[in-house]
Coordinates of N, CA, C and O in Angstrom, one line a residue:
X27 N 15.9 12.6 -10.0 CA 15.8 12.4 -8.6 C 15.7 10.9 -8.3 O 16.4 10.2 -7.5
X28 N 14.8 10.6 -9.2 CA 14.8 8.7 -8.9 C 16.4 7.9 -9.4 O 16.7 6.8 -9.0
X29 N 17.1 8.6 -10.1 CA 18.3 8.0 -10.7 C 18.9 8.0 -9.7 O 19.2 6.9 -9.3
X30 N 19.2 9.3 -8.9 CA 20.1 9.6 -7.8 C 19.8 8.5 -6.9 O 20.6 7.6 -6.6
X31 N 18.3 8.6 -6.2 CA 18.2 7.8 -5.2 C 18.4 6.2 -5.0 O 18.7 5.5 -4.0
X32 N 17.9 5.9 -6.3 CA 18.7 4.5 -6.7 C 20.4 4.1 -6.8 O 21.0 3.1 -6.4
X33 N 20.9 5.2 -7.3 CA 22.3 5.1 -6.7 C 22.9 5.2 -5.6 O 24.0 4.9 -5.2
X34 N 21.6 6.0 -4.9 CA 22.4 6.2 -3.4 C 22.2 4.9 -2.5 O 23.1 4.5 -1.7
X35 N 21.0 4.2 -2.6 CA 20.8 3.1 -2.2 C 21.1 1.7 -3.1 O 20.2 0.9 -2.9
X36 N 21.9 1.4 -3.8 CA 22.8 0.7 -4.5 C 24.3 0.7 -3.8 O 25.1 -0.3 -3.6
X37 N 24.3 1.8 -3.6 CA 25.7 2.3 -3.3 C 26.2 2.5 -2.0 O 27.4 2.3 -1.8
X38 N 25.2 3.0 -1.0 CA 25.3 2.7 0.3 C 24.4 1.9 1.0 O 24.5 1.8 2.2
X39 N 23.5 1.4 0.5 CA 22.4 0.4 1.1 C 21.8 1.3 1.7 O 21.9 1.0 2.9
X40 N 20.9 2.9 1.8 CA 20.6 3.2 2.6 C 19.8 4.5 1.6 O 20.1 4.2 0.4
X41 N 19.0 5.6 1.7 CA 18.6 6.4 0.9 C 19.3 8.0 2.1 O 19.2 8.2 3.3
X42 N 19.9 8.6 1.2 CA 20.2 10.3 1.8 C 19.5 11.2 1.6 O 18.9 11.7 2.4
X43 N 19.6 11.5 0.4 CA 19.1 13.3 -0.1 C 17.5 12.7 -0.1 O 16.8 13.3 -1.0
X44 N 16.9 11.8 0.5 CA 15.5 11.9 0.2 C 14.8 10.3 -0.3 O 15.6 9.4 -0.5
X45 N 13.7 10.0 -0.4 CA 12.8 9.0 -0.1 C 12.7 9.1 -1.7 O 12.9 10.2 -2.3
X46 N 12.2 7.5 -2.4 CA 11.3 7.6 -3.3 C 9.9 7.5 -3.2 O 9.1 7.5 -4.1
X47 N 9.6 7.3 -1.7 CA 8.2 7.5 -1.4 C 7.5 8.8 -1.0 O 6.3 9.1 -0.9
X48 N 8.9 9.5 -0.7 CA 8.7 10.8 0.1 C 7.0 11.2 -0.6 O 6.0 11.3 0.1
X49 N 7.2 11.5 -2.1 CA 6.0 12.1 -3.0 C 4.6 11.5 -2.7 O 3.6 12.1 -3.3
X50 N 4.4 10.5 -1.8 CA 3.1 9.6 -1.6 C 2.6 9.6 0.0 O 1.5 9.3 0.5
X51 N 4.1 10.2 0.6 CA 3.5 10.1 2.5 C 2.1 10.6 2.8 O 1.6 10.0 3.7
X52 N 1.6 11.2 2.3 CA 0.2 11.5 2.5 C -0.6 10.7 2.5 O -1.5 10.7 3.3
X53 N -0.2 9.7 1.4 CA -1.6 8.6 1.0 C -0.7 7.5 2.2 O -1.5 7.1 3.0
X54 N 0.7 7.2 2.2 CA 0.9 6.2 3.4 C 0.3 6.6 4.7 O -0.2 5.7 5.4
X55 N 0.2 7.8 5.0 CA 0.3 7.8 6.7 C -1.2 7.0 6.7 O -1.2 7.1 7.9
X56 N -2.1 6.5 6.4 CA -3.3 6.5 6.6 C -3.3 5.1 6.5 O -4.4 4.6 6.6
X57 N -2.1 3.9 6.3 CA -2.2 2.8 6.0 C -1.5 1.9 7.0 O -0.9 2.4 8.0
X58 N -1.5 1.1 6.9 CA -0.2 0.5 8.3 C 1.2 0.3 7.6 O 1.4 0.4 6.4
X59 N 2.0 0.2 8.5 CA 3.3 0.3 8.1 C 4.2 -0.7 8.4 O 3.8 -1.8 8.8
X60 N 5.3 -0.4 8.2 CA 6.0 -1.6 8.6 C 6.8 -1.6 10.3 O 7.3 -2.5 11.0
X61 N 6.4 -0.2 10.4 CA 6.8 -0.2 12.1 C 5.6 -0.6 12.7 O 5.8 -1.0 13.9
X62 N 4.6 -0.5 12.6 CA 3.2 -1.4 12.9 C 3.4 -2.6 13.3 O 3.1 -3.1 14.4
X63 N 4.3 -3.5 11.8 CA 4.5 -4.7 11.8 C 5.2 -5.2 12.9 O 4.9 -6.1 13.6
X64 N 6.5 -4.5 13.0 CA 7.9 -4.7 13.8 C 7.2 -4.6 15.5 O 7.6 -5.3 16.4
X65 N 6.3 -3.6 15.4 CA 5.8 -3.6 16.7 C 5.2 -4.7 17.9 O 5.2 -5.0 19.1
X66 N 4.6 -5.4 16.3 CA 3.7 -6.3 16.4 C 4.6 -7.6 16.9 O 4.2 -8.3 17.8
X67 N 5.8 -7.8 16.2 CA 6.6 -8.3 16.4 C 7.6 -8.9 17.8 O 7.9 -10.0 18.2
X68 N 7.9 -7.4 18.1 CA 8.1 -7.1 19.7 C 7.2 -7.7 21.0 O 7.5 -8.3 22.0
X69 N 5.7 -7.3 20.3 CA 5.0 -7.5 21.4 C 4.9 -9.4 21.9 O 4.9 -10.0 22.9
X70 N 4.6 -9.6 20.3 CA 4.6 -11.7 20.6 C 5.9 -12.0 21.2 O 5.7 -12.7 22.2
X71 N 7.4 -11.5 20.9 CA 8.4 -12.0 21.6 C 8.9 -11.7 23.3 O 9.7 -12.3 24.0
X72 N 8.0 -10.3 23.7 CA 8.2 -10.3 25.1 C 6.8 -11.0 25.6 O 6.6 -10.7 26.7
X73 N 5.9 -11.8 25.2 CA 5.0 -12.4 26.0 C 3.9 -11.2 26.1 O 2.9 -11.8 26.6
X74 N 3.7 -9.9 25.9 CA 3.2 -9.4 26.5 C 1.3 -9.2 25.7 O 1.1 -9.4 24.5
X75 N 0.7 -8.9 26.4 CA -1.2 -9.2 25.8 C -0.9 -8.0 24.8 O -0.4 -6.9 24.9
X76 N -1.6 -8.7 23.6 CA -1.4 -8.0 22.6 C -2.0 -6.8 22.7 O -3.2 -6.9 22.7
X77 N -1.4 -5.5 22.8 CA -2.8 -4.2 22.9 C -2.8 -3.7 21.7 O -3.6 -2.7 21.7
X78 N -2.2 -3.7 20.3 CA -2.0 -3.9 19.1 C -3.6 -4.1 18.4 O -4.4 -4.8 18.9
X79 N -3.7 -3.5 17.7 CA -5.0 -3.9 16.5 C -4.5 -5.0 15.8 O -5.3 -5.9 15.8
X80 N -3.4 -5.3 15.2 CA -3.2 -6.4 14.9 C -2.8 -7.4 15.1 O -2.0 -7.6 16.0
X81 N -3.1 -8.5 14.4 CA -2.7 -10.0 15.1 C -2.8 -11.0 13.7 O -3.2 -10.8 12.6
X82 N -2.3 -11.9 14.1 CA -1.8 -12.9 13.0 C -3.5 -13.1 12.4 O -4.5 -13.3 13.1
X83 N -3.4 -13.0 11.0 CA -5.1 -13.1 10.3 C -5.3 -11.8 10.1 O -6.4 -11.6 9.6
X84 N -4.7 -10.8 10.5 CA -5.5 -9.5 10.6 C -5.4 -8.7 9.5 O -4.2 -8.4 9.4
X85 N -6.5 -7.9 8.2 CA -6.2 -7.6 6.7 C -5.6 -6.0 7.0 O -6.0 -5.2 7.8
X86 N -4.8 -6.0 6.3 CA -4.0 -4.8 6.5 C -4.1 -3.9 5.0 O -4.6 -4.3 3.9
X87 N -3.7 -3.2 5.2 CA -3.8 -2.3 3.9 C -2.0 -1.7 3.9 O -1.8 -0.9 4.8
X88 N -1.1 -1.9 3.2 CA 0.3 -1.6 3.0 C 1.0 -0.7 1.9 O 1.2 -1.4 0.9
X89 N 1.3 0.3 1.6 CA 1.8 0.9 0.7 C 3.2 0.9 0.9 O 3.6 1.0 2.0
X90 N 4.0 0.8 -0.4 CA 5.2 1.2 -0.8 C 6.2 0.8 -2.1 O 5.9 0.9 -3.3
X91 N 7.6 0.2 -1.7 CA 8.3 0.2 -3.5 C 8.4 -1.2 -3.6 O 8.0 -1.9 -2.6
X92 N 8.7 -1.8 -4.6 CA 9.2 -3.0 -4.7 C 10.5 -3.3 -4.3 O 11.2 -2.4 -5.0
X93 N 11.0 -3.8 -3.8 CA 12.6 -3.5 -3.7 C 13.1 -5.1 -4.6 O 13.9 -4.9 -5.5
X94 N 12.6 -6.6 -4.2 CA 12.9 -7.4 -4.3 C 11.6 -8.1 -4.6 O 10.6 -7.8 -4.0
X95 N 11.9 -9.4 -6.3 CA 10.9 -10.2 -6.3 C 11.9 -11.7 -6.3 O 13.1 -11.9 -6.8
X96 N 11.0 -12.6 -5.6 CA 11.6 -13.8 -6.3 C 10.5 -15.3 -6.7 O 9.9 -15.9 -5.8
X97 N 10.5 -15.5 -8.0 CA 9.8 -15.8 -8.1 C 10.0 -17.8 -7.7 O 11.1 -18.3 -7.4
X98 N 8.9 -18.4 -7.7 CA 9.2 -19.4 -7.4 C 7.9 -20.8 -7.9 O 6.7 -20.6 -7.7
X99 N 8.6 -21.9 -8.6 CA 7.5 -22.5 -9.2 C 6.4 -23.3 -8.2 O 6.9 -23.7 -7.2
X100 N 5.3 -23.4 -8.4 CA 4.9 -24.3 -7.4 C 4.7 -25.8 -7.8 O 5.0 -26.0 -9.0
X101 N 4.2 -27.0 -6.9 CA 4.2 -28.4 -7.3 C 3.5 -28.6 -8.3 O 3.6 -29.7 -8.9
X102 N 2.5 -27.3 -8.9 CA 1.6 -27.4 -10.1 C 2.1 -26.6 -11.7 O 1.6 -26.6 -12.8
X103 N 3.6 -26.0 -11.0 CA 4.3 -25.9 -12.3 C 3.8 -24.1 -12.6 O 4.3 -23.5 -13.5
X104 N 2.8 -23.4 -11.7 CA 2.5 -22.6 -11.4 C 3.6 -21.4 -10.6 O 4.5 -21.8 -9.8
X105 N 3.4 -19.7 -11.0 CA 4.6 -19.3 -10.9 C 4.0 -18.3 -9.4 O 3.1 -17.5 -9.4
X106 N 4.6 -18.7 -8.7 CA 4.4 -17.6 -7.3 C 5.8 -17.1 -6.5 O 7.0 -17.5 -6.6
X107 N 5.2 -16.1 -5.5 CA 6.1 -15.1 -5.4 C 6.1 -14.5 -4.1 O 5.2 -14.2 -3.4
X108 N 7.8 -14.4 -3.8 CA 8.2 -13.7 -2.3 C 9.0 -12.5 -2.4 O 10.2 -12.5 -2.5
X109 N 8.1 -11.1 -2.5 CA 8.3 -10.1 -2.4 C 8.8 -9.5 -1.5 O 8.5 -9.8 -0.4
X110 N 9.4 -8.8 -1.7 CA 10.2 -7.2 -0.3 C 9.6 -6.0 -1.2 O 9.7 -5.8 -2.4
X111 N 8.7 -5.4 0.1 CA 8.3 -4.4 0.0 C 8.9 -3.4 0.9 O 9.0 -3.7 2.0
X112 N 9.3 -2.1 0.6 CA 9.7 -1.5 1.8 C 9.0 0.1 1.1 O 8.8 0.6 0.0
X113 N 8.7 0.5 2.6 CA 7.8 1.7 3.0 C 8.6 2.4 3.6 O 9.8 2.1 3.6
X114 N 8.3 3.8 4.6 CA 9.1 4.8 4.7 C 9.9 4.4 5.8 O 10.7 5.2 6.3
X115 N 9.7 3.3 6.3 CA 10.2 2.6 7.9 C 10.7 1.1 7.5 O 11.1 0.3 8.4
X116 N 10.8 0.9 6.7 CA 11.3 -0.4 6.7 C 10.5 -1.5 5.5 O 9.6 -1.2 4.8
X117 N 11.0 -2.8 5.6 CA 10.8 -3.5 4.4 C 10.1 -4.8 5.3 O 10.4 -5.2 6.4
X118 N 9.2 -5.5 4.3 CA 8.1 -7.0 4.6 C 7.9 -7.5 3.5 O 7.6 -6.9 2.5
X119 N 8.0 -8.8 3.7 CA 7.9 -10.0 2.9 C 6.6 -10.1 2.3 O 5.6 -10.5 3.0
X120 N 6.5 -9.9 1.4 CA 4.6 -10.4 0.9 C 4.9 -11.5 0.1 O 5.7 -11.6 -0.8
X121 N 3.8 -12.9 0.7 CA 3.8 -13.9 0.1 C 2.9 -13.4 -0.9 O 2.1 -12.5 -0.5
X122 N 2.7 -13.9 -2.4 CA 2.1 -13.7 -3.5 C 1.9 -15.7 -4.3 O 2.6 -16.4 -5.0
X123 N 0.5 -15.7 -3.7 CA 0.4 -16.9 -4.1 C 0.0 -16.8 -5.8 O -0.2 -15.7 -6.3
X124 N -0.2 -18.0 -6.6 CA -0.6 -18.0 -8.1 C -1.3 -17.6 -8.7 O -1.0 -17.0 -9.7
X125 N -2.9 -17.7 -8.1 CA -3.7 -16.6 -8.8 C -3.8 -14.8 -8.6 O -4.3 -13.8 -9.2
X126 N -2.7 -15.1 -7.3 CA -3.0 -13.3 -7.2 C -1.7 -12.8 -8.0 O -1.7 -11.7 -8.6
X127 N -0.4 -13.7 -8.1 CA 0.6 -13.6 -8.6 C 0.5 -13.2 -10.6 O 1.2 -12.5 -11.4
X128 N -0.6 -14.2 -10.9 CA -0.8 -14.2 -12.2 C -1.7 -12.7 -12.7 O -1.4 -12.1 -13.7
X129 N -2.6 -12.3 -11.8 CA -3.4 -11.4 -12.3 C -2.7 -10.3 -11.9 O -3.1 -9.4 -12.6
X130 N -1.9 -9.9 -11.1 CA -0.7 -8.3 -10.9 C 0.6 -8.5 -11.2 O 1.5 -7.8 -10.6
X131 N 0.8 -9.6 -12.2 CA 2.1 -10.0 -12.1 C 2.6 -8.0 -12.4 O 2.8 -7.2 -11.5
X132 N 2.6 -7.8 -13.5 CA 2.7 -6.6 -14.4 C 2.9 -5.0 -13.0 O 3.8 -4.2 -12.9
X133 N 2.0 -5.1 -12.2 CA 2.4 -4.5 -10.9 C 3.3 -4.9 -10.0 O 3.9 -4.1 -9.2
X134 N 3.3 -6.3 -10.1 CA 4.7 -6.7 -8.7 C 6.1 -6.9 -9.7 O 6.7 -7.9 -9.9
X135 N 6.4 -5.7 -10.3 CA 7.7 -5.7 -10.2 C 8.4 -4.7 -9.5 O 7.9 -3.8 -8.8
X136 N 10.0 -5.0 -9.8 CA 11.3 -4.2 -9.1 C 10.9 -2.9 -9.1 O 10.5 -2.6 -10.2
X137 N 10.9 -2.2 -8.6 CA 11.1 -0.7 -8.5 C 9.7 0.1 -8.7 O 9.6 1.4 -8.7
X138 N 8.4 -1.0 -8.9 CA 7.0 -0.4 -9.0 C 6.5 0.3 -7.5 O 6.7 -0.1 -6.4
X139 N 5.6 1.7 -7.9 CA 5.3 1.4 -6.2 C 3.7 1.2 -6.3 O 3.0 1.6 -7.1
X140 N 3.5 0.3 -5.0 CA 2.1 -0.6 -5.4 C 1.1 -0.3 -4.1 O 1.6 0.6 -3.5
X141 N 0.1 -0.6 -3.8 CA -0.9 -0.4 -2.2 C -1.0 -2.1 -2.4 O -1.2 -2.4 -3.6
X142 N -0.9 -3.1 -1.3 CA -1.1 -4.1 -1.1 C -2.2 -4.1 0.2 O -2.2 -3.5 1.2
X143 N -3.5 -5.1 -0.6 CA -4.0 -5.5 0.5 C -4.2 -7.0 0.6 O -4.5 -7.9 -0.2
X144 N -3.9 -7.2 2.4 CA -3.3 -8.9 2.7 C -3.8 -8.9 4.0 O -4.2 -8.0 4.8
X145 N -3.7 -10.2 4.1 CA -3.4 -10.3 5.8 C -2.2 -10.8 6.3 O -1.5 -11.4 5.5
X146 N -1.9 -10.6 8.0 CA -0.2 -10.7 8.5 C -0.7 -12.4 8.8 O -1.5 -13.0 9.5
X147 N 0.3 -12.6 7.9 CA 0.6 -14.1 8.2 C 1.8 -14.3 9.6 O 3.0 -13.9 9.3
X148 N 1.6 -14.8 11.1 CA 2.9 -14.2 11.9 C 3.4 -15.6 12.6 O 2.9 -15.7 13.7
X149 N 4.2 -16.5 12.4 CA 4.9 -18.1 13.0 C 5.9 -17.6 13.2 O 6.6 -16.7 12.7
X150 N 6.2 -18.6 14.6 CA 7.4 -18.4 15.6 C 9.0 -18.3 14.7 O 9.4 -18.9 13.7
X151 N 9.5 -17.2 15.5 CA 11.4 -17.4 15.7 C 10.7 -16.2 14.2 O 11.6 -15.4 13.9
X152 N 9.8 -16.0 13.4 CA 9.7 -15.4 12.1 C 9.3 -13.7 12.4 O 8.6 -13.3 13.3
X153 N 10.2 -12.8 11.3 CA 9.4 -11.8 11.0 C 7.6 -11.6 10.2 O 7.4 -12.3 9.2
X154 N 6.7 -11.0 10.5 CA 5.4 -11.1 10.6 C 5.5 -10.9 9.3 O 6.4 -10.1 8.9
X155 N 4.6 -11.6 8.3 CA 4.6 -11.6 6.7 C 3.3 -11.2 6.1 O 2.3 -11.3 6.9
X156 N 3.1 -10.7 5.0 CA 1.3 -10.6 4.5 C 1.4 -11.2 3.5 O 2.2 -11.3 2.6
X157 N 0.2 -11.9 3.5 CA -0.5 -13.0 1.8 C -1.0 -12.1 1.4 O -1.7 -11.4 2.2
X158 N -1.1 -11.5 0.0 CA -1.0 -10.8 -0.6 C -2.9 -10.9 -1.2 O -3.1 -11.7 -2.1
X159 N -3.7 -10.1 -0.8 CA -5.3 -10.7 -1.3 C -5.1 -9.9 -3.1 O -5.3 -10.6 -4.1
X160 N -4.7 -8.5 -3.1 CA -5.4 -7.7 -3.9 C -4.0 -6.8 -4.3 O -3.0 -7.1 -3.5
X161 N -3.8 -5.9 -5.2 CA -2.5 -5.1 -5.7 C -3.1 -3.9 -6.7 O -3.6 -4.0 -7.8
X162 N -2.9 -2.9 -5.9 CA -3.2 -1.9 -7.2 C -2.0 -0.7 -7.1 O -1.3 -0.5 -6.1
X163 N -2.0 0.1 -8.3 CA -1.1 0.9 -7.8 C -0.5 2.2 -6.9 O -1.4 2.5 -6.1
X164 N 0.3 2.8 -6.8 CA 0.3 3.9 -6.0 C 0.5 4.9 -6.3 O 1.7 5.2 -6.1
X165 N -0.4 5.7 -6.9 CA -0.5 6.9 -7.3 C -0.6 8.4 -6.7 O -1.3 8.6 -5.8
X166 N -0.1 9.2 -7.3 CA -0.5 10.8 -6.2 C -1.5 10.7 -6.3 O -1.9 9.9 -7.1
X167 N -2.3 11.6 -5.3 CA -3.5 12.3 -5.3 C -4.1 13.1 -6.7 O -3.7 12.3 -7.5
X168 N -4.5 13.8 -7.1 CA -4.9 14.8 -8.0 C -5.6 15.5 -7.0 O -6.2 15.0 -6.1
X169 N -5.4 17.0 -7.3 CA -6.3 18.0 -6.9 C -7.1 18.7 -7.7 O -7.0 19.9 -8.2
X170 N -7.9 17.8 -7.9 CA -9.7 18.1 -8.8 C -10.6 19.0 -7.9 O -10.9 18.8 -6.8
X171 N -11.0 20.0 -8.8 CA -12.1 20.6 -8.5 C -13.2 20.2 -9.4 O -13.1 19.4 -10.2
X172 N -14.7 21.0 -9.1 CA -15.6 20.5 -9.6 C -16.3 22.0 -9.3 O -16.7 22.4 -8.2
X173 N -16.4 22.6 -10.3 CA -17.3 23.9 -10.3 C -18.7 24.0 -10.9 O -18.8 23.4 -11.9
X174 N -19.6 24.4 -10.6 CA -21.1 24.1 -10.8 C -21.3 26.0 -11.3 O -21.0 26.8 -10.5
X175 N -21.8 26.3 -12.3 CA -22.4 27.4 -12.7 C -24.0 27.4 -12.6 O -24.8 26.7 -13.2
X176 N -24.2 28.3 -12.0 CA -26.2 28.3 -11.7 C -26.9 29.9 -12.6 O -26.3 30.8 -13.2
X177 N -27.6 29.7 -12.4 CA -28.1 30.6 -13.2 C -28.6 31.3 -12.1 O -28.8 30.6 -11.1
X178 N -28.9 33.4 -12.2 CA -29.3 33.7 -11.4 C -30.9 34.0 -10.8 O -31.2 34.7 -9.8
X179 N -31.4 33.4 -11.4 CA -32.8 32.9 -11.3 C -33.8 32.1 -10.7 O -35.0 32.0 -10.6
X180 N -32.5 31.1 -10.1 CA -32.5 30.0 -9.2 C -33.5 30.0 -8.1 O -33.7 31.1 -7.7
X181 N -34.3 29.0 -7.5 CA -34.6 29.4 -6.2 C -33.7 29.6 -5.3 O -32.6 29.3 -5.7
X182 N -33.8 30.3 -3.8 CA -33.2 30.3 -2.8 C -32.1 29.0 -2.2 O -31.0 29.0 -1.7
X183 N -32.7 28.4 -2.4 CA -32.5 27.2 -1.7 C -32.0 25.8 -2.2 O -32.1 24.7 -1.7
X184 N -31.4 26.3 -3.6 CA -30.7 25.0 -4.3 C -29.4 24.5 -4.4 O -28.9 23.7 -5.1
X185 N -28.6 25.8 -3.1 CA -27.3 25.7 -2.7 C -27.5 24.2 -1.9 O -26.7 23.2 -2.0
X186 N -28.8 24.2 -1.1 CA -28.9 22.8 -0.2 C -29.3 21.6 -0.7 O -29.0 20.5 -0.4
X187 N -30.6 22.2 -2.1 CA -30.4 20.5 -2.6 C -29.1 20.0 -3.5 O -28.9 18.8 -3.6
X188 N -28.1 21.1 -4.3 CA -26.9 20.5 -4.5 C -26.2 19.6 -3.7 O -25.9 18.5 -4.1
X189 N -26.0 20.1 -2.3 CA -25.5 19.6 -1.7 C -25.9 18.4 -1.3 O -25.2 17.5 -1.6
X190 N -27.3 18.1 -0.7 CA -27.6 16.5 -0.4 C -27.3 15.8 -1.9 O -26.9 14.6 -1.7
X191 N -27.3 16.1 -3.0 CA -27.2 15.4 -4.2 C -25.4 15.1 -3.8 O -24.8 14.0 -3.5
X192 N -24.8 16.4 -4.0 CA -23.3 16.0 -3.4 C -22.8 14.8 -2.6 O -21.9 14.0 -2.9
X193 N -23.6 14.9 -1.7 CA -23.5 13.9 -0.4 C -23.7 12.8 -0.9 O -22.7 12.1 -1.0
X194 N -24.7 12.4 -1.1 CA -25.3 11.1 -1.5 C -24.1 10.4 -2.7 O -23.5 9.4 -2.4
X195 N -23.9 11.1 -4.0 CA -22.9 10.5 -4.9 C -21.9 11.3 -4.5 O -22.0 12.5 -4.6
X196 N -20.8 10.9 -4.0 CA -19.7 11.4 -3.4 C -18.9 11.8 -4.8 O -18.4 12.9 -5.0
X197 N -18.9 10.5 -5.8 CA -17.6 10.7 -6.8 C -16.1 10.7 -6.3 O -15.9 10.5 -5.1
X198 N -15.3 10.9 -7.2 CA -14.0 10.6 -6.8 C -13.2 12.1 -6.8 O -12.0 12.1 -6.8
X199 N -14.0 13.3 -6.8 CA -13.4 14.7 -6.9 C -14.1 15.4 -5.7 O -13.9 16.6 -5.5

């Protein structure tokens, strides 16, 4: 499926029979997007009061693929980087300065899919950009359960202190 879909967007610039993010929309819908971005976009060029949560400085949380990296040296001979990211709506530039560039290099590549957290960097006549703070990857969900066997001897009432114990350490299941 990922073969196809890279051919189809190679080949027509465009994805058909299906998303390679399709498998992750779950964990996207909950993050901002890049029609967020474009929105945001709109609103600075008609003049109009931003009613938008976001605004230039503002830390976003971003999921999607790598499509494009390019790397670039800086005056310290240091290697940083202008990424295309694109999500189920479209593609944004993530600036990736040296130290964040050096420690996820191994994540920001071609065809990785990553969760970026940045803030929108947004200057005139420009599409709105994110500096890239943090990079981790983007993985399914798992559907973990967590089964508790009690004995039947129990008091009444240790269905409820399970639970505040529950509560309190959430865990990751």
């Amino acid at each position: 499926q990922k073969i196809l879909l890279s051919m189809e967007k190679e080949t027509l610039g465009v994805y058909i029979s299906g998303h390679p993010l399709a498998e992750y929309k779950d964990i996207l819908e909950n993050m901002t997007t890049t029609l967020d971005l474009q929105s945001l976009k709109h609103i600075e060029d008609e003049g109009i009061g931003s009613s938008t949560y976001l605004k230039d400085g503002s830390k976003v949380e971003i999921g999607g693929i790598v499509v494009e990296l390019k790397r670039k040296a800086t005056r310290n001979n240091n290697m940083m980087a202008f990424i295309s990211l694109e999500d189920l709506y479209g593609t944004v530039e993530l600036i990736v300065f040296p130290t964040i560039f050096k420690k996820y290099s191994t994540l920001l590549e071609v065809d990785k899919t990553v969760i970026v957290e940045g803030r929108i960097s947004m200057k005139e006549e420009e599409e709105p950009k994110i500096i890239c703070n943090d990079v981790r990857p983007l993985v399914k969900k798992q559907d973990k359960k967590l089964y508790l066997k009690l004995s039947k001897g129990r008091l009444p009432d240790v269905g409820s202190q399970i639970y505040t114990i529950l509560q309190k350490y959430r865990g990751n299941i």
